[in-house]
Amino acid sequence: MASTRTNLTLAFTGALIAVTAALALTLWTVRNASLYRDVARYAVTQADVAATLVQDAASAQKAVIVGPNTPPETQIVTPHLRTLLDAFPDYLVVVDQLGVALYLSTMMRQLPEEVSDTLLARISGLPNDSAAVVSLPGVEELLLVSRQVSDTTAGTLGRVIVGVTTSRITTLPREYRIVLFFIAPLIILLAGWLAWTATGLTAQRISKINHDVAAITDGRSLHRRLSMDHAGQEFEELVGTLNAMIARLETSFMGLRRFTADASHELKTPLAVLRADVERAMTDHTPPSEQLVALEEALQETTRMADLVESLLTLARADEGRFDIHKEPVALKPLVQDIHETAVILGEGAGVTVNFPFTADVTVMGDPTRLRQLFLNLVTNAIKYTPAGGKVELGLGLHPDNVTFAVRDTGIGIAAADVPHIFERFWRADRARSRMSERGGFGLGLAISQWIAQAHGGTLTASSRLGRGSLFTVTLPLPARLPEESPAE
Ligand code: ADP
């Protein structure tokens, strides 16, 4: 497989050769047309001059051009005229009105007899005051121009025909040959070498980027970044894009590592407890009542682990984009009322009052099971993190563009620095206490809640002050066509 560098250089050189050839051809054609015009003009002038000479001679001698038997004193082509005509450098023929040749120039006389005869035959067939191009074997191509010789008293006397070679048009001059076969290839070679050098720089940069990316993406060097200064806009953009990609990779790698470590850590404790409980229950000298307690504790730990695995599975599916969300019209008022009843029972146990003071009867498009999970999560958190004597308030609001479900508590609150982290997986404000106490969660509830809100096209936001309580708000979009609504209570 040829390298891009080779391909680019070959393409460039090929294009240059094609352009040079097209240019040379065009110049050649234009030059030929112009030279043909010059040669034609020259031939016409020669013919005119020769015709004038012959005509002047005829007028001076009052002679007529006749056949070869005409006496010398009446012959038009006198020795004097012959001397004059011999000075013409080209092919020149003087014929009488019958087409009989009276004078042949030196060039004509030097031709082999059969060629000369054929040429004379072509010449005698040429009409008066006309031109033609003839090419005969052994003779270069000739441009023939015929001029009539006439006298006022004697009328038409004959014709003068001049033949001028066109070889200087069709032959490539030496300078052209030098330019075309020496200088042009040299320039093309030079341009090809320049293209090879220029693409070499680009190829070098590409292979450096390739090499650096390969070194970084081996998994252990994701903290490193590519650098390429003053390499041109495209390279700097490419390096920027790759750096952004590596940064995202680093974030997700770190997230994955942390997630795996956290998940293993979370499973380690309940597994150890489970093992101890099972061992205790299996020991012969343990009284049956204690064995039962151990088994109950083991059952609790198993349920806890099942919850964790269920939560992890939900998040893994969410990450993969495999949402098991089945949307249907959901009336929120009865749903929240139901959650309120559950919350009141939970709150009684914890000494927390739960209120649901007013509600709007609204319907959204959503998955009732998931929405219930989301709302319940927020309500149980509010009760969990509110000390006895505190208050939790639920609210459902209908706005022009959306619906909100809010949970406000007077609980322990969250420190301002911690608020941005609460939706992260396995994040808890106080890990040790959270796990040890009976409140202990895994720190996955809010991550799942946020995913549910987002999967419904909505948002979940939190605002909190340490020691003052928290407010969690779910915002859900209204369906395109709103069902019948009753006024807010
Ligand atoms: P967990 O199962 O630990 O409650 P979540 O994801 O639901 O996990 O919550 C993450 C952390 O956010 C909790 O450990 C807690 O520190 C904090 N948090 C959540 N809700 C509240 C709240 N209403 N008041 C105070 N802190 C809260």
Coordinates of C-alpha atoms and ligand atoms in Angstrom, one line a residue:
M1 CA 0.0 0.0 0.0
A2 CA 1.6 3.3 -1.1
S3 CA 1.8 6.0 1.5
T4 CA -0.3 9.1 1.4
R5 CA 2.9 11.1 0.9
T6 CA 3.8 9.1 -2.3
N7 CA 0.2 9.3 -3.6
L8 CA 0.0 13.1 -3.0
T9 CA 3.4 13.6 -4.7
L10 CA 2.5 11.4 -7.7
A11 CA -0.9 13.2 -8.0
F12 CA 0.8 16.6 -7.9
T13 CA 3.5 15.7 -10.4
G14 CA 1.0 14.0 -12.7
A15 CA -1.2 17.2 -12.6
L16 CA 1.8 19.3 -13.3
I17 CA 2.8 17.2 -16.3
A18 CA -0.7 17.4 -17.7
V19 CA -0.9 21.1 -17.2
T20 CA 2.5 21.6 -18.9
A21 CA 1.6 19.4 -21.8
A22 CA -1.7 21.2 -22.3
L23 CA 0.1 24.6 -22.1
A24 CA 2.7 23.5 -24.6
L25 CA 0.1 22.2 -27.0
T26 CA -1.9 25.4 -26.8
L27 CA 1.2 27.5 -27.4
W28 CA 2.2 25.3 -30.3
T29 CA -1.2 25.6 -31.9
V30 CA -1.3 29.4 -31.5
R31 CA 2.3 29.7 -32.8
N32 CA 1.5 27.5 -35.8
A33 CA -1.6 29.6 -36.7
S34 CA 0.5 32.8 -36.5
L35 CA 3.4 31.3 -38.5
Y36 CA 1.0 30.0 -41.2
R37 CA -0.4 33.5 -41.6
D38 CA 3.2 34.9 -41.9
V39 CA 4.2 32.2 -44.5
A40 CA 1.0 32.9 -46.4
R41 CA 1.7 36.6 -46.4
Y42 CA 5.3 36.0 -47.5
A43 CA 4.2 33.7 -50.3
V44 CA 1.6 36.2 -51.5
T45 CA 4.2 39.0 -51.5
Q46 CA 6.7 36.8 -53.4
A47 CA 4.1 35.9 -55.9
D48 CA 3.0 39.6 -56.3
V49 CA 6.7 40.7 -56.8
A50 CA 7.4 38.0 -59.3
A51 CA 4.2 38.7 -61.2
T52 CA 5.0 42.4 -61.3
L53 CA 8.5 41.7 -62.6
V54 CA 7.2 39.4 -65.3
Q55 CA 4.4 41.9 -66.2
D56 CA 6.9 44.8 -66.3
A57 CA 9.2 42.8 -68.6
A58 CA 6.3 41.9 -70.9
S59 CA 5.1 45.5 -71.1
A60 CA 8.6 46.8 -71.8
Q61 CA 9.1 44.4 -74.6
K62 CA 5.6 44.4 -76.0
A63 CA 5.9 40.7 -76.1
V64 CA 3.5 37.9 -75.3
I65 CA 4.1 34.8 -73.4
V66 CA 3.8 31.9 -75.8
G67 CA 5.1 28.4 -76.2
P68 CA 8.7 27.3 -76.3
N69 CA 8.9 27.9 -80.1
T70 CA 8.3 31.7 -79.7
P71 CA 11.3 33.5 -81.1
P72 CA 13.7 34.8 -78.4
E73 CA 13.0 38.5 -79.2
T74 CA 9.4 38.0 -78.4
Q75 CA 9.9 35.7 -75.4
I76 CA 8.8 37.2 -72.2
V77 CA 11.4 35.4 -70.0
T78 CA 14.4 37.2 -71.3
P79 CA 17.8 36.4 -69.9
H80 CA 17.6 39.6 -67.9
L81 CA 14.3 38.6 -66.4
R82 CA 15.6 35.1 -65.8
T83 CA 18.5 36.6 -63.8
L84 CA 16.0 38.6 -61.7
L85 CA 13.8 35.6 -61.1
D86 CA 16.7 33.4 -60.2
A87 CA 17.2 35.7 -57.2
F88 CA 13.9 34.3 -55.7
P89 CA 14.9 31.8 -52.9
D90 CA 11.7 29.7 -53.2
Y91 CA 10.0 27.5 -55.7
L92 CA 8.9 29.7 -58.6
V93 CA 7.3 28.7 -61.9
V94 CA 6.1 31.0 -64.7
V95 CA 3.6 29.4 -67.1
D96 CA 1.8 30.7 -70.2
Q97 CA -1.9 30.9 -70.6
L98 CA -1.9 27.3 -71.8
G99 CA -0.2 26.1 -68.7
V100 CA 3.2 25.5 -70.4
A101 CA 6.1 26.2 -68.0
L102 CA 8.3 29.0 -69.3
Y103 CA 10.6 29.4 -66.3
L104 CA 11.6 27.2 -63.4
S105 CA 13.5 28.6 -60.4
T106 CA 16.7 27.1 -59.2
M107 CA 14.8 25.1 -56.4
M108 CA 12.4 23.7 -59.0
R109 CA 15.3 22.7 -61.3
Q110 CA 17.0 20.8 -58.4
L111 CA 14.0 18.6 -57.9
P112 CA 14.1 15.0 -59.2
E113 CA 12.3 14.9 -62.6
E114 CA 9.3 12.9 -61.6
V115 CA 8.7 15.0 -58.5
S116 CA 9.1 18.2 -60.6
D117 CA 6.6 16.8 -63.2
T118 CA 4.0 15.9 -60.6
L119 CA 4.4 19.4 -59.0
L120 CA 4.0 21.1 -62.4
A121 CA 0.9 19.0 -63.0
R122 CA -0.5 20.2 -59.6
I123 CA 0.6 23.8 -60.4
S124 CA -1.1 23.9 -63.9
G125 CA -4.3 22.6 -62.3
L126 CA -4.3 25.6 -59.8
P127 CA -6.8 28.3 -60.7
N128 CA -5.7 31.9 -61.2
D129 CA -5.1 34.0 -58.0
S130 CA -5.6 31.1 -55.7
A131 CA -3.6 29.2 -53.1
A132 CA -3.2 25.5 -52.1
V133 CA -1.1 23.3 -49.9
V134 CA 0.6 20.4 -51.5
S135 CA 2.8 17.7 -50.1
L136 CA 4.7 15.5 -52.4
P137 CA 7.0 12.5 -51.6
G138 CA 10.6 13.8 -51.3
V139 CA 9.5 17.5 -51.1
E140 CA 8.6 19.4 -48.0
E141 CA 5.0 20.6 -47.6
L142 CA 4.5 23.6 -49.9
L143 CA 2.1 26.5 -49.8
L144 CA 1.4 27.5 -53.5
V145 CA 0.2 30.9 -54.4
S146 CA -0.8 31.6 -58.0
R147 CA -0.9 35.1 -59.5
Q148 CA -2.2 36.0 -63.0
V149 CA 0.1 38.0 -65.3
S150 CA -1.9 40.2 -67.7
D151 CA -1.2 43.1 -70.0
T152 CA -3.6 45.9 -70.9
T153 CA -3.1 45.3 -74.6
A154 CA -2.4 41.6 -74.9
G155 CA -4.8 40.5 -72.1
T156 CA -3.9 37.4 -70.0
L157 CA -0.3 36.4 -70.6
G158 CA 0.1 33.6 -68.1
R159 CA 0.7 32.9 -64.4
V160 CA 3.4 33.1 -61.8
I161 CA 3.3 30.4 -59.1
V162 CA 5.3 30.7 -55.9
G163 CA 5.8 27.7 -53.6
V164 CA 7.0 28.4 -50.1
T165 CA 8.0 25.6 -47.7
T166 CA 6.0 25.3 -44.5
S167 CA 8.7 23.2 -42.9
R168 CA 9.7 25.9 -40.5
I169 CA 6.2 25.8 -39.1
T170 CA 6.0 22.0 -38.6
T171 CA 9.6 21.6 -37.4
L172 CA 10.1 22.2 -33.7
P173 CA 12.7 24.9 -33.3
R174 CA 15.8 24.2 -31.2
E175 CA 14.8 26.5 -28.3
Y176 CA 11.5 24.8 -28.1
R177 CA 13.1 21.5 -27.9
I178 CA 15.4 22.6 -25.1
V179 CA 12.5 24.1 -23.2
L180 CA 10.2 21.1 -23.8
F181 CA 12.7 18.2 -23.3
F182 CA 15.1 19.7 -20.8
I183 CA 13.9 22.7 -18.8
A184 CA 10.3 21.6 -18.4
P185 CA 11.2 18.1 -17.1
L186 CA 13.7 19.8 -14.8
I187 CA 11.1 22.1 -13.4
I188 CA 8.6 19.2 -13.0
L189 CA 11.2 17.2 -11.1
L190 CA 12.0 20.1 -8.9
A191 CA 8.3 20.7 -8.2
G192 CA 7.9 17.0 -7.5
W193 CA 10.8 17.1 -5.0
L194 CA 9.3 20.2 -3.3
A195 CA 5.9 18.4 -3.0
W196 CA 7.7 15.3 -1.6
T197 CA 9.5 17.5 1.0
A198 CA 6.3 19.5 1.9
T199 CA 4.2 16.4 2.3
G200 CA 7.0 14.8 4.3
L201 CA 6.6 17.4 7.0
T202 CA 2.9 16.7 7.1
A203 CA 3.5 13.0 7.2
Q204 CA 6.0 13.5 10.0
R205 CA 3.4 15.4 12.0
I206 CA 0.7 12.8 11.4
S207 CA 3.0 10.0 12.5
K208 CA 4.1 11.9 15.6
I209 CA 0.4 12.3 16.6
N210 CA -0.2 8.7 15.8
H211 CA 2.8 7.6 17.9
D212 CA 1.8 9.9 20.8
V213 CA -1.8 8.8 20.8
A214 CA -0.8 5.1 20.7
A215 CA 1.5 5.8 23.7
I216 CA -1.2 7.6 25.7
T217 CA -4.1 5.2 25.0
D218 CA -2.3 2.2 26.4
G219 CA -4.5 2.9 29.5
R220 CA -1.8 4.0 32.0
S221 CA -0.9 7.4 30.5
L222 CA -4.3 9.0 30.0
H223 CA -3.1 11.9 32.1
R224 CA -0.7 12.9 29.3
R225 CA -1.8 15.3 26.5
L226 CA -0.6 15.8 22.9
S227 CA 1.2 19.0 22.0
M228 CA 1.9 20.5 18.6
D229 CA 2.6 24.2 18.3
H230 CA 2.9 26.3 15.1
A231 CA 1.9 23.3 13.0
G232 CA -1.0 25.0 11.2
Q233 CA -4.6 25.5 12.0
E234 CA -5.8 21.9 11.0
F235 CA -3.1 20.2 13.1
E236 CA -3.8 22.4 16.1
E237 CA -7.5 21.7 15.8
L238 CA -6.9 17.9 15.5
V239 CA -4.6 17.9 18.5
G240 CA -7.2 19.9 20.4
T241 CA -10.0 17.4 19.5
L242 CA -7.8 14.4 20.4
N243 CA -6.9 16.0 23.7
A244 CA -10.5 16.6 24.5
M245 CA -11.2 13.0 23.6
I246 CA -8.4 11.7 25.8
A247 CA -9.7 13.9 28.7
R248 CA -13.1 12.3 28.3
L249 CA -11.5 8.9 28.2
E250 CA -9.5 9.7 31.3
T251 CA -12.7 10.8 33.1
S252 CA -14.6 7.7 32.2
F253 CA -11.7 5.4 32.9
M254 CA -11.3 6.9 36.3
G255 CA -15.0 6.8 36.9
L256 CA -15.1 3.1 35.9
R257 CA -12.2 2.3 38.2
R258 CA -13.8 4.2 41.1
F259 CA -17.1 2.6 40.3
T260 CA -15.7 -0.9 40.3
A261 CA -13.7 -0.2 43.5
D262 CA -16.8 1.3 45.2
A263 CA -19.1 -1.6 44.1
S264 CA -16.6 -4.2 45.4
H265 CA -16.2 -2.3 48.6
E266 CA -20.0 -2.1 49.1
L267 CA -20.3 -5.8 48.5
K268 CA -17.4 -6.8 50.8
T269 CA -19.1 -5.7 54.1
P270 CA -22.5 -7.5 53.6
L271 CA -20.7 -10.6 52.3
A272 CA -18.5 -10.7 55.4
V273 CA -21.5 -10.2 57.6
L274 CA -23.4 -12.9 55.7
R275 CA -20.5 -15.3 56.1
A276 CA -20.2 -14.7 59.8
D277 CA -24.0 -15.1 60.2
V278 CA -24.1 -18.4 58.3
E279 CA -21.1 -19.7 60.2
R280 CA -22.8 -18.7 63.5
A281 CA -26.0 -20.5 62.4
M282 CA -24.1 -23.6 61.4
T283 CA -22.2 -24.0 64.7
D284 CA -23.6 -26.9 66.8
H285 CA -23.3 -25.3 70.2
T286 CA -25.2 -22.1 69.2
P287 CA -28.7 -22.1 70.7
P288 CA -31.5 -22.4 68.2
S289 CA -32.8 -18.9 69.1
E290 CA -29.4 -17.3 68.2
Q291 CA -29.2 -19.4 65.1
L292 CA -32.6 -17.9 64.0
V293 CA -31.3 -14.3 64.7
A294 CA -28.1 -15.1 62.7
L295 CA -30.2 -16.4 59.8
E296 CA -32.5 -13.3 60.0
E297 CA -29.5 -11.0 59.8
A298 CA -28.1 -13.1 56.9
L299 CA -31.5 -12.6 55.1
Q300 CA -31.3 -8.8 55.7
E301 CA -27.8 -8.7 54.3
T302 CA -28.9 -10.8 51.3
T303 CA -31.8 -8.3 50.6
R304 CA -29.3 -5.4 50.9
M305 CA -27.0 -7.0 48.4
A306 CA -29.9 -7.7 46.1
D307 CA -30.9 -4.0 46.3
L308 CA -27.3 -3.0 45.5
V309 CA -27.1 -5.4 42.5
E310 CA -30.5 -4.2 41.3
S311 CA -29.4 -0.5 41.5
L312 CA -26.1 -1.3 39.7
L313 CA -28.0 -3.1 37.0
T314 CA -30.4 -0.2 36.5
L315 CA -27.4 2.2 36.2
A316 CA -25.6 -0.1 33.8
R317 CA -28.7 -0.3 31.6
A318 CA -29.1 3.4 31.7
D319 CA -25.4 3.9 30.7
E320 CA -25.9 1.5 27.8
G321 CA -29.0 3.4 26.7
R322 CA -31.2 0.3 27.2
F323 CA -34.0 2.2 29.1
D324 CA -36.8 0.0 30.3
I325 CA -39.1 3.0 30.4
H326 CA -42.6 2.5 29.2
K327 CA -44.4 5.8 28.9
E328 CA -48.1 6.3 29.4
P329 CA -50.3 9.1 30.7
V330 CA -49.7 9.2 34.5
A331 CA -52.0 11.2 36.8
L332 CA -49.5 12.6 39.3
K333 CA -52.0 13.6 42.0
P334 CA -53.1 10.0 43.0
L335 CA -49.4 8.9 42.7
V336 CA -48.1 11.6 45.1
Q337 CA -51.0 11.0 47.4
D338 CA -50.1 7.4 47.6
I339 CA -46.5 8.3 48.3
H340 CA -47.6 10.8 50.9
E341 CA -49.5 8.0 52.8
T342 CA -46.4 5.8 52.8
A343 CA -44.2 8.7 53.9
V344 CA -46.6 9.5 56.8
I345 CA -46.1 5.9 58.0
L346 CA -42.3 6.1 57.6
G347 CA -42.3 9.6 59.2
E348 CA -44.2 8.3 62.3
G349 CA -41.5 5.8 62.9
A350 CA -38.8 8.5 62.7
G351 CA -40.8 11.2 64.5
V352 CA -41.0 13.3 61.4
T353 CA -44.1 15.1 60.2
V354 CA -44.9 14.7 56.5
N355 CA -47.3 17.2 54.8
F356 CA -48.8 17.4 51.4
P357 CA -50.6 20.8 51.6
F358 CA -51.8 21.5 48.1
T359 CA -51.7 19.8 44.8
A360 CA -52.5 20.4 41.2
D361 CA -54.1 17.6 39.3
V362 CA -51.7 17.1 36.4
T363 CA -51.0 14.3 33.9
V364 CA -47.6 13.7 32.4
M365 CA -46.3 11.1 29.9
G366 CA -44.1 8.7 31.9
D367 CA -43.4 5.3 33.4
P368 CA -45.5 5.1 36.6
T369 CA -43.2 2.6 38.3
R370 CA -40.1 4.7 37.6
L371 CA -41.8 7.9 38.6
R372 CA -42.9 6.3 41.9
Q373 CA -39.3 5.1 42.5
L374 CA -38.0 8.6 41.9
F375 CA -40.5 10.4 44.2
L376 CA -40.2 7.7 46.9
N377 CA -36.4 8.0 46.8
L378 CA -36.5 11.7 47.5
V379 CA -39.1 11.3 50.2
T380 CA -37.3 8.5 52.0
N381 CA -34.1 10.5 51.8
A382 CA -35.8 13.5 53.3
I383 CA -37.2 11.4 56.2
K384 CA -33.8 9.6 56.6
Y385 CA -31.9 12.8 56.9
T386 CA -34.3 14.7 59.1
P387 CA -34.0 14.3 62.8
A388 CA -37.0 13.5 65.0
G389 CA -39.3 16.5 65.4
G390 CA -38.5 17.8 61.9
K391 CA -40.8 18.4 59.0
V392 CA -41.0 17.1 55.4
E393 CA -43.3 18.8 52.8
L394 CA -44.3 17.5 49.4
G395 CA -45.6 19.7 46.7
L396 CA -46.9 19.3 43.2
G397 CA -47.0 22.3 40.9
L398 CA -48.3 23.0 37.4
H399 CA -46.5 25.7 35.4
P400 CA -47.0 27.0 31.9
D401 CA -44.2 24.8 30.5
N402 CA -43.7 22.0 33.0
V403 CA -44.8 20.2 36.1
T404 CA -42.7 20.1 39.4
F405 CA -42.6 17.7 42.2
A406 CA -40.8 19.2 45.3
V407 CA -39.6 17.6 48.5
R408 CA -38.6 20.1 51.2
D409 CA -37.2 19.0 54.6
T410 CA -35.9 20.7 57.7
G411 CA -33.2 18.0 58.1
I412 CA -29.4 18.0 58.5
G413 CA -28.9 19.5 55.0
I414 CA -25.8 19.2 52.8
A415 CA -22.6 21.4 52.9
A416 CA -22.4 23.8 49.9
A417 CA -19.2 22.1 48.8
D418 CA -20.9 18.7 48.8
V419 CA -24.0 19.7 46.8
P420 CA -22.3 19.3 43.3
H421 CA -21.4 15.7 44.2
I422 CA -24.6 14.3 45.6
F423 CA -25.7 12.9 42.2
E424 CA -22.4 11.0 41.8
R425 CA -22.5 7.2 42.2
F426 CA -21.6 5.9 45.6
W427 CA -21.3 9.4 47.0
R428 CA -22.4 9.9 50.6
A429 CA -21.9 13.0 52.8
D430 CA -20.6 10.8 55.7
R431 CA -19.7 7.4 54.4
A432 CA -18.8 5.6 57.6
R433 CA -21.8 6.8 59.5
S434 CA -24.1 6.2 56.6
R435 CA -23.1 2.6 56.2
M436 CA -23.0 1.8 59.9
S437 CA -26.3 3.4 60.9
E438 CA -29.6 1.9 60.0
R439 CA -30.0 4.9 57.6
G440 CA -27.2 3.5 55.5
G441 CA -27.7 3.6 51.8
F442 CA -25.3 2.9 49.0
G443 CA -25.2 6.4 47.6
L444 CA -26.8 5.3 44.4
G445 CA -30.4 6.5 45.0
L446 CA -29.9 10.1 43.7
A447 CA -27.8 8.9 40.7
I448 CA -30.8 6.6 39.7
S449 CA -33.3 9.4 40.5
Q450 CA -31.5 11.8 38.2
W451 CA -31.3 9.2 35.4
I452 CA -35.1 8.6 35.8
A453 CA -35.8 12.4 35.6
Q454 CA -33.6 12.8 32.6
A455 CA -35.1 9.7 30.8
H456 CA -38.4 11.5 31.1
G457 CA -37.0 14.6 29.5
G458 CA -36.9 16.4 32.8
T459 CA -34.4 17.4 35.5
L460 CA -33.6 16.8 39.2
T461 CA -32.1 19.7 41.1
A462 CA -31.1 20.2 44.7
S463 CA -30.5 23.1 47.0
S464 CA -29.5 22.7 50.6
R465 CA -27.9 24.4 53.5
L466 CA -26.1 22.5 56.2
G467 CA -28.2 22.2 59.3
R468 CA -31.1 24.0 57.7
G469 CA -32.6 21.4 55.4
S470 CA -32.8 20.6 51.7
L471 CA -35.1 21.1 48.7
F472 CA -35.1 18.5 45.9
T473 CA -37.1 19.5 42.8
V474 CA -38.1 17.2 39.9
T475 CA -39.2 19.1 36.8
L476 CA -41.1 17.1 34.1
P477 CA -42.2 18.4 30.7
L478 CA -45.9 18.7 30.0
P479 CA -47.3 16.4 27.3
A480 CA -47.8 17.9 23.8
R481 CA -51.6 17.9 24.4
L482 CA -52.7 18.4 27.9
P483 CA -55.5 16.2 29.2
E484 CA -58.5 17.9 31.0
E485 CA -57.3 19.5 34.2
S486 CA -59.0 20.4 37.3
P487 CA -58.0 23.6 39.1
A488 CA -55.3 23.4 41.7
E489 CA -56.5 22.6 45.2
Ligands
ADP1 P1 -28.1 7.1 50.0 O1 -28.7 5.8 49.7 O2 -26.8 7.1 50.7 O3 -29.1 8.0 50.7 P2 -28.4 8.8 47.8 O4 -27.8 8.8 46.5 O5 -29.9 8.8 47.9 O6 -27.7 7.7 48.6 O7 -27.9 10.1 48.5 C1 -26.5 10.5 48.5 C2 -26.2 11.3 49.6 O8 -26.8 12.6 49.6 C3 -26.6 10.7 51.0 O9 -25.7 9.8 51.5 C4 -26.7 12.0 51.8 O10 -25.4 12.3 52.3 C5 -27.1 13.1 50.8 N1 -28.5 13.4 50.9 C6 -29.5 12.9 50.0 N2 -30.7 13.4 50.3 C7 -30.5 14.2 51.4 C8 -31.3 15.0 52.2 N3 -32.7 15.2 52.0 N4 -30.8 15.7 53.2 C9 -29.5 15.6 53.5 N5 -28.6 14.9 52.8 C10 -29.1 14.2 51.8

